[in-house]
mmCIF file of C-alpha atoms and ligand atoms in Angstrom:
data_model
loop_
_atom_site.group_PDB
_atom_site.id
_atom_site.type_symbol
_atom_site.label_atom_id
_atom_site.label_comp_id
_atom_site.label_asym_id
_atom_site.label_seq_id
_atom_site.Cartn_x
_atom_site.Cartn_y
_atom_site.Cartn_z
ATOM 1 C CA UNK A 1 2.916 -1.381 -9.955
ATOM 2 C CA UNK A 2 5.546 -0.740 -12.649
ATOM 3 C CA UNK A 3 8.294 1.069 -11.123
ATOM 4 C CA UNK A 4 10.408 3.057 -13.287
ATOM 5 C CA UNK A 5 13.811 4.544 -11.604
ATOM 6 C CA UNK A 6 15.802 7.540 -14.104
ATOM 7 C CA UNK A 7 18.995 8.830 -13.682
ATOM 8 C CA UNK A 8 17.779 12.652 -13.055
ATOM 9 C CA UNK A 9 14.527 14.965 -13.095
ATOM 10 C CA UNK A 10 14.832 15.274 -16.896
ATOM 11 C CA UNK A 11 14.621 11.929 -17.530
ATOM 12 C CA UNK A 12 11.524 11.653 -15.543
ATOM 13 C CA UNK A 13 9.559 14.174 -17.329
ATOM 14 C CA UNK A 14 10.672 13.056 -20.555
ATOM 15 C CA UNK A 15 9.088 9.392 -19.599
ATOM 16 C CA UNK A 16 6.586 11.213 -18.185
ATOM 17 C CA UNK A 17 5.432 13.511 -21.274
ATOM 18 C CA UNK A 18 5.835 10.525 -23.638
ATOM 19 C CA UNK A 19 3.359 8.147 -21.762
ATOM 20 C CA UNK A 20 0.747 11.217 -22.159
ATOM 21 C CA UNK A 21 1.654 11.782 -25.387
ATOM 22 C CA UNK A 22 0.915 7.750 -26.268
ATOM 23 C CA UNK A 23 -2.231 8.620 -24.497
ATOM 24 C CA UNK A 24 -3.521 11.181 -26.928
ATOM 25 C CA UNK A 25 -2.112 9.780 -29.952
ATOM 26 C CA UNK A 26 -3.945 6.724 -29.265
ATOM 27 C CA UNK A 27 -7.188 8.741 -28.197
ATOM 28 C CA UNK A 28 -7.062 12.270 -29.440
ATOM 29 C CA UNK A 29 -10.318 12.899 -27.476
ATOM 30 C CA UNK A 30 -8.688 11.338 -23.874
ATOM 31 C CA UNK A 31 -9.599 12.766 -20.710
ATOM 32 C CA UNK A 32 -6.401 13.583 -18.249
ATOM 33 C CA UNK A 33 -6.035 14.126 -14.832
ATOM 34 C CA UNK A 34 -3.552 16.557 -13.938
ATOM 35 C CA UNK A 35 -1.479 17.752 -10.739
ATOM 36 C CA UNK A 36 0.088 21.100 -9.551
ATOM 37 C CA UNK A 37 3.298 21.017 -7.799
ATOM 38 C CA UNK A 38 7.055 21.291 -8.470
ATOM 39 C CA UNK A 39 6.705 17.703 -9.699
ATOM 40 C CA UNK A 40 5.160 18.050 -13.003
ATOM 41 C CA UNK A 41 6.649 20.998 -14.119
ATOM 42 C CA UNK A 42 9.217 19.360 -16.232
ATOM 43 C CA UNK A 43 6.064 17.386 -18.037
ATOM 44 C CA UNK A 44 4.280 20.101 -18.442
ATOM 45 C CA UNK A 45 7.693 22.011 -20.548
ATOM 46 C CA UNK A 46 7.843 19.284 -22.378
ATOM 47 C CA UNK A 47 4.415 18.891 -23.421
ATOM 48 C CA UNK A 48 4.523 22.098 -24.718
ATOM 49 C CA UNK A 49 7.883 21.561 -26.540
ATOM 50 C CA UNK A 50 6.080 18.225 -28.367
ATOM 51 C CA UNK A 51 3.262 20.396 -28.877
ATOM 52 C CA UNK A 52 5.227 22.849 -30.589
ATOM 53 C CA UNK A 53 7.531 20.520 -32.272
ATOM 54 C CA UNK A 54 5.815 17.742 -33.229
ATOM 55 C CA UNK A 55 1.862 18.943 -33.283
ATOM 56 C CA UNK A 56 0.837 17.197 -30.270
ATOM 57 C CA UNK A 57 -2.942 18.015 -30.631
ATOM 58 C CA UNK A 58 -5.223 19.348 -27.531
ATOM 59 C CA UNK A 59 -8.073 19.854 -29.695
ATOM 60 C CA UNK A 60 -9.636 17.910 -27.543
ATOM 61 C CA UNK A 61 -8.749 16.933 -24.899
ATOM 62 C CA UNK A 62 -10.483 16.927 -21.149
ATOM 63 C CA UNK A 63 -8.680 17.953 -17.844
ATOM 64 C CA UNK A 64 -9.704 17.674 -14.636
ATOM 65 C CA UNK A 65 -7.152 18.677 -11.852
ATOM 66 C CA UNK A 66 -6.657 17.577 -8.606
ATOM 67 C CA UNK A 67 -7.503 20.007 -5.833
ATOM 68 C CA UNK A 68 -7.665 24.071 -5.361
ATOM 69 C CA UNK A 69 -7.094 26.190 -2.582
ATOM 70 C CA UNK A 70 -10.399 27.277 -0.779
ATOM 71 C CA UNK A 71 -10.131 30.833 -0.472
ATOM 72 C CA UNK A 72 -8.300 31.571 -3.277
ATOM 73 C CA UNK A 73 -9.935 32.733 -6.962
ATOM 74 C CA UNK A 74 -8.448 31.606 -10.132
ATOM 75 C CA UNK A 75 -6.945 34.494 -10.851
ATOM 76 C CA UNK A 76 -4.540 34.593 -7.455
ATOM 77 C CA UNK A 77 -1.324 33.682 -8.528
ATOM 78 C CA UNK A 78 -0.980 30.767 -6.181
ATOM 79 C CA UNK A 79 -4.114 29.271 -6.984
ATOM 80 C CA UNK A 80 -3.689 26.141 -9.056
ATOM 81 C CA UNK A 81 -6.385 27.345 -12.075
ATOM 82 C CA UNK A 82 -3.173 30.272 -12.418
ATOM 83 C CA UNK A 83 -0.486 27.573 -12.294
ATOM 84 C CA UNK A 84 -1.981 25.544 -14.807
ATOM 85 C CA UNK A 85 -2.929 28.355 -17.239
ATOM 86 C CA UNK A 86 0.708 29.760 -17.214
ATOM 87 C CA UNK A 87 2.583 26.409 -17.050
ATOM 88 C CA UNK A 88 0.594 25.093 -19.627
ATOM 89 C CA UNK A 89 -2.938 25.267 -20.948
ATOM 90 C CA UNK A 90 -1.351 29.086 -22.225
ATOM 91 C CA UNK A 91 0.869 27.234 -24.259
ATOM 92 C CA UNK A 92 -1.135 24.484 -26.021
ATOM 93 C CA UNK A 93 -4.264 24.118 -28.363
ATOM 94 C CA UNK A 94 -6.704 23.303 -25.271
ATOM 95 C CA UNK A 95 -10.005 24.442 -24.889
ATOM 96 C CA UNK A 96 -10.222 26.059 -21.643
ATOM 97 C CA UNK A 97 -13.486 25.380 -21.123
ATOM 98 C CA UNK A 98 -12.666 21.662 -21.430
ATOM 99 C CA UNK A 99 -10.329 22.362 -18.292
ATOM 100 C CA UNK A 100 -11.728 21.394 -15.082
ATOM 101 C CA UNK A 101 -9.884 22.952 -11.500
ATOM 102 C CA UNK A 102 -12.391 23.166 -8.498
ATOM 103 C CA UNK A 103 -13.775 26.468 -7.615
ATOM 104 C CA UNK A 104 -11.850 27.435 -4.445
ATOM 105 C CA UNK A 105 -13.428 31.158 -5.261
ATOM 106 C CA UNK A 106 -16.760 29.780 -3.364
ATOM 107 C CA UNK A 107 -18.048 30.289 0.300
ATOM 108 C CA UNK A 108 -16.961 27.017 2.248
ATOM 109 C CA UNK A 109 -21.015 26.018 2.441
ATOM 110 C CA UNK A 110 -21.169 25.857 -1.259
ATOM 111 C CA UNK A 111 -18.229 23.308 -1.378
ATOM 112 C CA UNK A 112 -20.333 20.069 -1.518
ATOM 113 C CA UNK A 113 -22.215 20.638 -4.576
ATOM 114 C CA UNK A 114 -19.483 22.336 -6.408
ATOM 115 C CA UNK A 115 -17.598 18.703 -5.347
ATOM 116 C CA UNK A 116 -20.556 16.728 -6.396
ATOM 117 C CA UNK A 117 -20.794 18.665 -9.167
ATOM 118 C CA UNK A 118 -16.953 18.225 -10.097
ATOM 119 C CA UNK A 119 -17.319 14.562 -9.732
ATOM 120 C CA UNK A 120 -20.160 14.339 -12.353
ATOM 121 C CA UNK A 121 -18.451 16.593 -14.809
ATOM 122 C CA UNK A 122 -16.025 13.615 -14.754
ATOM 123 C CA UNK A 123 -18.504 11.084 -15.377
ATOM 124 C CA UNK A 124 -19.961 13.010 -17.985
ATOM 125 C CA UNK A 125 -16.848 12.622 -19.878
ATOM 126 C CA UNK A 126 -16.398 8.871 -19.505
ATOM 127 C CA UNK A 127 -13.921 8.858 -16.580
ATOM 128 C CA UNK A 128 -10.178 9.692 -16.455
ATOM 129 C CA UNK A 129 -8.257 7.872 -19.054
ATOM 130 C CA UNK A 130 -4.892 8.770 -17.412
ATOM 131 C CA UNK A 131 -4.333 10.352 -13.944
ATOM 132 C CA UNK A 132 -0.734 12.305 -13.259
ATOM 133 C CA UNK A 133 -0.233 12.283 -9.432
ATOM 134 C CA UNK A 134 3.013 13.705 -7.450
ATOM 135 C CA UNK A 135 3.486 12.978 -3.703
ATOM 136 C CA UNK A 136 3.856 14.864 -0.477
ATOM 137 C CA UNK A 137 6.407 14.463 1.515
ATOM 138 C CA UNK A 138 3.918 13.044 3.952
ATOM 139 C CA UNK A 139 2.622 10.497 1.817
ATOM 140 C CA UNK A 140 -0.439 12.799 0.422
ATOM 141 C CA UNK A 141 -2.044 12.710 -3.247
ATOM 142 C CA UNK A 142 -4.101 15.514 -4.332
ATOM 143 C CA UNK A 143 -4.687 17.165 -0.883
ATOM 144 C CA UNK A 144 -6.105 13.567 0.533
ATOM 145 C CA UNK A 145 -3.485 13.743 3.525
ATOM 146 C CA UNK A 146 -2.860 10.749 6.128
ATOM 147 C CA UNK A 147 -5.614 9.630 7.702
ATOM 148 C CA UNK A 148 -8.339 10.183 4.244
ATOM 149 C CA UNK A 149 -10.304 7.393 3.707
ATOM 150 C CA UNK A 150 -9.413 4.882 0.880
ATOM 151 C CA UNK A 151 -13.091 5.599 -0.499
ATOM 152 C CA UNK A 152 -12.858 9.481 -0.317
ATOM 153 C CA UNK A 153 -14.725 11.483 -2.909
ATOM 154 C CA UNK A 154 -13.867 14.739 -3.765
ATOM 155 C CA UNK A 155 -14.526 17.112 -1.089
ATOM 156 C CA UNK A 156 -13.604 20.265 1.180
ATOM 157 C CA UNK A 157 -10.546 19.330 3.120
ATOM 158 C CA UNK A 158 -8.205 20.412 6.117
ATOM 159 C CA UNK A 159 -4.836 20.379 5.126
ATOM 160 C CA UNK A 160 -2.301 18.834 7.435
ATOM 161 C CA UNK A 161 0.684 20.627 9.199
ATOM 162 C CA UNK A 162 3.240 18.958 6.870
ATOM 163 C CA UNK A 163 1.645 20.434 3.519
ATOM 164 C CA UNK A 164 1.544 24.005 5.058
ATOM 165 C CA UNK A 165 5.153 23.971 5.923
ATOM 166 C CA UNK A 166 6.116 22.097 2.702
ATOM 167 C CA UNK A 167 4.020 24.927 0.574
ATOM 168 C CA UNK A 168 4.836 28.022 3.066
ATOM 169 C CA UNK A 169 7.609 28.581 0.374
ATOM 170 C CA UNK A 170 5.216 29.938 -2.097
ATOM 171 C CA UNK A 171 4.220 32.297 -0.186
ATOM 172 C CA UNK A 172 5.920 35.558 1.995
ATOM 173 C CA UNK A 173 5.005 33.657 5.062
ATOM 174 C CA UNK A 174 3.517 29.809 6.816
ATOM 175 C CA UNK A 175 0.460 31.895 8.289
ATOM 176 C CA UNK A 176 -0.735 33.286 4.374
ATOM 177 C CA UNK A 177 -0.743 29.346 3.350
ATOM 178 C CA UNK A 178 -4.638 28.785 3.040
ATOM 179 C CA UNK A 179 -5.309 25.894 5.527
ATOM 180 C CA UNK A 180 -8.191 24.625 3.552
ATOM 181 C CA UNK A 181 -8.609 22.759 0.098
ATOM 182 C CA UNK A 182 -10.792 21.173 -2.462
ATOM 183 C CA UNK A 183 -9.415 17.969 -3.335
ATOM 184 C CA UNK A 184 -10.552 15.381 -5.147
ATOM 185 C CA UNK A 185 -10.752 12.050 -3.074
ATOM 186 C CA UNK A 186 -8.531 8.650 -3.046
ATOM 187 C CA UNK A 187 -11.852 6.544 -4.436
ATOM 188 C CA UNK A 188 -12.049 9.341 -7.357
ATOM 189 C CA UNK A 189 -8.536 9.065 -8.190
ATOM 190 C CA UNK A 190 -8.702 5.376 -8.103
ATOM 191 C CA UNK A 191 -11.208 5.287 -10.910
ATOM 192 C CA UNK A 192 -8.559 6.325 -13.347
ATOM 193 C CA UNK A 193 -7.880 4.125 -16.203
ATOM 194 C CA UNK A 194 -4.093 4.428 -15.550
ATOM 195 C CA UNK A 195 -2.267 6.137 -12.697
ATOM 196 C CA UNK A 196 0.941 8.059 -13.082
ATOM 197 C CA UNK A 197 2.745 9.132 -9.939
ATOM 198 C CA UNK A 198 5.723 11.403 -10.122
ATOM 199 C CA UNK A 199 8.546 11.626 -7.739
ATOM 200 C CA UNK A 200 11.701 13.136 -7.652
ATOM 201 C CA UNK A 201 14.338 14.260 -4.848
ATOM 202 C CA UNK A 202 15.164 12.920 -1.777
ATOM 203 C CA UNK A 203 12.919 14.589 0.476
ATOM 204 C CA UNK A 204 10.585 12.250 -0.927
ATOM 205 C CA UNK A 205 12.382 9.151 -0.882
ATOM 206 C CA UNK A 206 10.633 7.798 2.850
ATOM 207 C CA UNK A 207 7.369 8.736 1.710
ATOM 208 C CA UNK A 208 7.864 6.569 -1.947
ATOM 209 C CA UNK A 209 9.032 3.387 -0.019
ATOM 210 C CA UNK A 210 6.001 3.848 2.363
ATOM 211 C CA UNK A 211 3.803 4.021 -0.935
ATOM 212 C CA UNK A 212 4.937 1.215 -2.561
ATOM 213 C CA UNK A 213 6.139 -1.292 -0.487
ATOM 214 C CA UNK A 214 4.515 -0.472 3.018
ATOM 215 C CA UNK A 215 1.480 -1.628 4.147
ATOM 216 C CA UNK A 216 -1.910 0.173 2.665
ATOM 217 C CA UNK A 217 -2.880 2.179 5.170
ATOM 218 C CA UNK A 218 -4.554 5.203 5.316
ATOM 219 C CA UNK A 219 -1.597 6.803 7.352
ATOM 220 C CA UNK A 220 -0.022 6.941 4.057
ATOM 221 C CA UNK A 221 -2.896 7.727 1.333
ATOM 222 C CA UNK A 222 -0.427 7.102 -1.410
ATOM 223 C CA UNK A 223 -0.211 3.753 -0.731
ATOM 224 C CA UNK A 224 -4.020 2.961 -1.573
ATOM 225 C CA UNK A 225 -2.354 3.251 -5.314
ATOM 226 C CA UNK A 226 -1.039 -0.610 -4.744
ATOM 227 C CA UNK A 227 -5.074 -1.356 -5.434
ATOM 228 C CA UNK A 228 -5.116 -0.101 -8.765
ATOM 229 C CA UNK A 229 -3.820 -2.589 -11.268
ATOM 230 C CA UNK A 230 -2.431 0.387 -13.993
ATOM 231 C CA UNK A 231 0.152 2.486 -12.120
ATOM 232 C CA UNK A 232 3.533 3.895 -13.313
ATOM 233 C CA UNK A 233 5.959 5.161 -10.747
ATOM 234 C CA UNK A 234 8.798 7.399 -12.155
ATOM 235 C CA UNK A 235 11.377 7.942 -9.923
ATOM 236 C CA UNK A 236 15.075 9.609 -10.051
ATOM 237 C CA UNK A 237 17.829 8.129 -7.916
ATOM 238 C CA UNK A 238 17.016 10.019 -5.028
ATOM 239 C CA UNK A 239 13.160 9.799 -4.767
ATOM 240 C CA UNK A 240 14.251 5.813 -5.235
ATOM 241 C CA UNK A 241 16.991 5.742 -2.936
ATOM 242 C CA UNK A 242 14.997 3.819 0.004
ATOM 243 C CA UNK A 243 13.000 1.292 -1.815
ATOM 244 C CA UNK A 244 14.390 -2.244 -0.828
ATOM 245 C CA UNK A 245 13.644 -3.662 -3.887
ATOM 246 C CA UNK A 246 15.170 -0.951 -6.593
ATOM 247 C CA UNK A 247 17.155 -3.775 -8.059
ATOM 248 C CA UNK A 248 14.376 -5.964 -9.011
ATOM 249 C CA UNK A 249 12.617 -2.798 -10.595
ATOM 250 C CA UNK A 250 15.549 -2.244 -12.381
ATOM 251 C CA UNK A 251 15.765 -5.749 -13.571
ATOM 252 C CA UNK A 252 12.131 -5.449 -14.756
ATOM 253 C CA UNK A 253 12.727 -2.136 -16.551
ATOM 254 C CA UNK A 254 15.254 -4.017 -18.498
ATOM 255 C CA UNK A 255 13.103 -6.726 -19.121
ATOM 256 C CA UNK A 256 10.330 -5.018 -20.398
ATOM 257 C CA UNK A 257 12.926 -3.009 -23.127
ATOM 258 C CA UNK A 258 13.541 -6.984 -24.034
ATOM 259 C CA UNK A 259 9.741 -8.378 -24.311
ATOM 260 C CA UNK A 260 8.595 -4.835 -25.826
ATOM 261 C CA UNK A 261 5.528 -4.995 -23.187
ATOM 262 C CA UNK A 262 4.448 -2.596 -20.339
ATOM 263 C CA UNK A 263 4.734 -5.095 -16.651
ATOM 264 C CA UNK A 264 2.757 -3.876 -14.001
HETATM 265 P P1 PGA B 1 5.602 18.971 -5.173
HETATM 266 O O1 PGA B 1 4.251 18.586 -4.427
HETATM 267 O O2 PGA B 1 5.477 18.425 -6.564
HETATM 268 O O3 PGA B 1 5.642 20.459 -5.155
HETATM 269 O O4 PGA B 1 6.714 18.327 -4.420
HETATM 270 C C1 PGA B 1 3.718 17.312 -4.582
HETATM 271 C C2 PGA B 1 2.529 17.141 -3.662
HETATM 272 O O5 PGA B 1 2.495 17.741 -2.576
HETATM 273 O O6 PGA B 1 1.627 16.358 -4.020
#
């Protein structure tokens, strides 16, 4: 894992925005994988300022997001199809029908094929190129939350007592949080090309060290990441702040400045 530690949010989404943007420079036609959450929002604004600034082209480009609320239809504005149009595919050259959120509009029985379908649509394209993940405080990615299988495909899932709290304050109150999700699974996620997974704050600083330097253990399903062999990790201060080994990734963030090569 390279581990990358900034001194604030900024600086994370500014890392963040210009690993996508080598992504699509050096394949216009690259297929992302995208998240919802406070996390990327900072990304997303700057995407849209390189866009604007600098022609960043989304001609076309794929995307294929995480997970949806099941209950919810895309044009609800907490649904993540809502989030995603207004924090960014509004504000670029996309081609919304090249953007891919599960349906959570559907009756719970039509979940599976809509997931099976999902799953080929990816396949279809060639696969995930590059895969931006944030982290629940519990150790979560996507909506796979402790306890998901390191093989998990995308699929209808219960979401756990931690994530309705933690999202409660998107809504007027905890019991309006929907309690179900579709989410696409750990092994999906793992297909990825390259893996980018974006922390910041301290609320999430436990759940980080437990990712990348506990054990892999599907208590923590963020922690199946240390399997892939292309994963990025920005972090700010905080989200770093209980990682044993911060001054070795430090020392190899220097390093890599020196040698003018990416160290995983
Ligand atoms: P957040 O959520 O970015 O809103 O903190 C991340 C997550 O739950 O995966």
């Amino acid at each position: 894992m390279r581990i990358l530690i900034k001194d604030n949010y900024r600086d994370v989404s500014v890392e963040a925005a210009s690993m996508v943007t080598t992504t699509l420079r050096q394949k216009p036609g690259a297929v992302l994988g995208l998240a919802t959450g406070s996390t990327p929002l900072g990304l997303y604004e700057e995407l849209v300022r390189i866009h604007r600034g600098e022609g960043l082209d989304f001609s076309d480009v794929t995307t294929f997001n995480l997970d949806e609320y099941l209950g919810l239809t895309g044009e609800h504005p907490q649904s993540y199809r809502s989030f995603m149009d207004e924090n960014l595919f509004n504000h670029i050259n996309i081609r919304k029908e090249r953007t891919h959120v599960p349906d959570g509009s559907l009756p719970a029985g039509d979940a599976e094929e809509m997931c099976l379908e999902f799953e080929a649509a990816i396949r279809r394209t060639g696969g995930i190129d590059l895969q931006v993940l944030g982290i629940g405080g519990n150790g979560h990615i996507a909506f796979n939350e402790p306890g998901s299988s390191t093989s998990s495909r995308t699929r209808l899932v219960a979401l756990d007592e931690r994530t309705i709290k933690d999202n409660a304050r998107f809504y007027s109150s905890e019991d309006e949080v929907p309690r179900f999700a579709l989410s696409m699974g750990i092994g999906t996620i793992l297909e990825a090309r390259e893996i980018l997974l974006l922390a910041t704050g301290e609320q999430k600083a436990q759940a980080v060290a437990a990712a990348v330097e506990g054990p892999v253990t599907n208590q923590v399903p963020s922690s199946a990441l240390q399997l892939h062999p292309r994963v990025t990790v920005i972090l700010d201060e905080a989200a770093a702040s209980l990682l044993q080994n911060a001054s070795r990734y430090r020392f190899i963030q220097k390093a890599e400045k020196q040698v003018g090569v990416q160290l995983f």
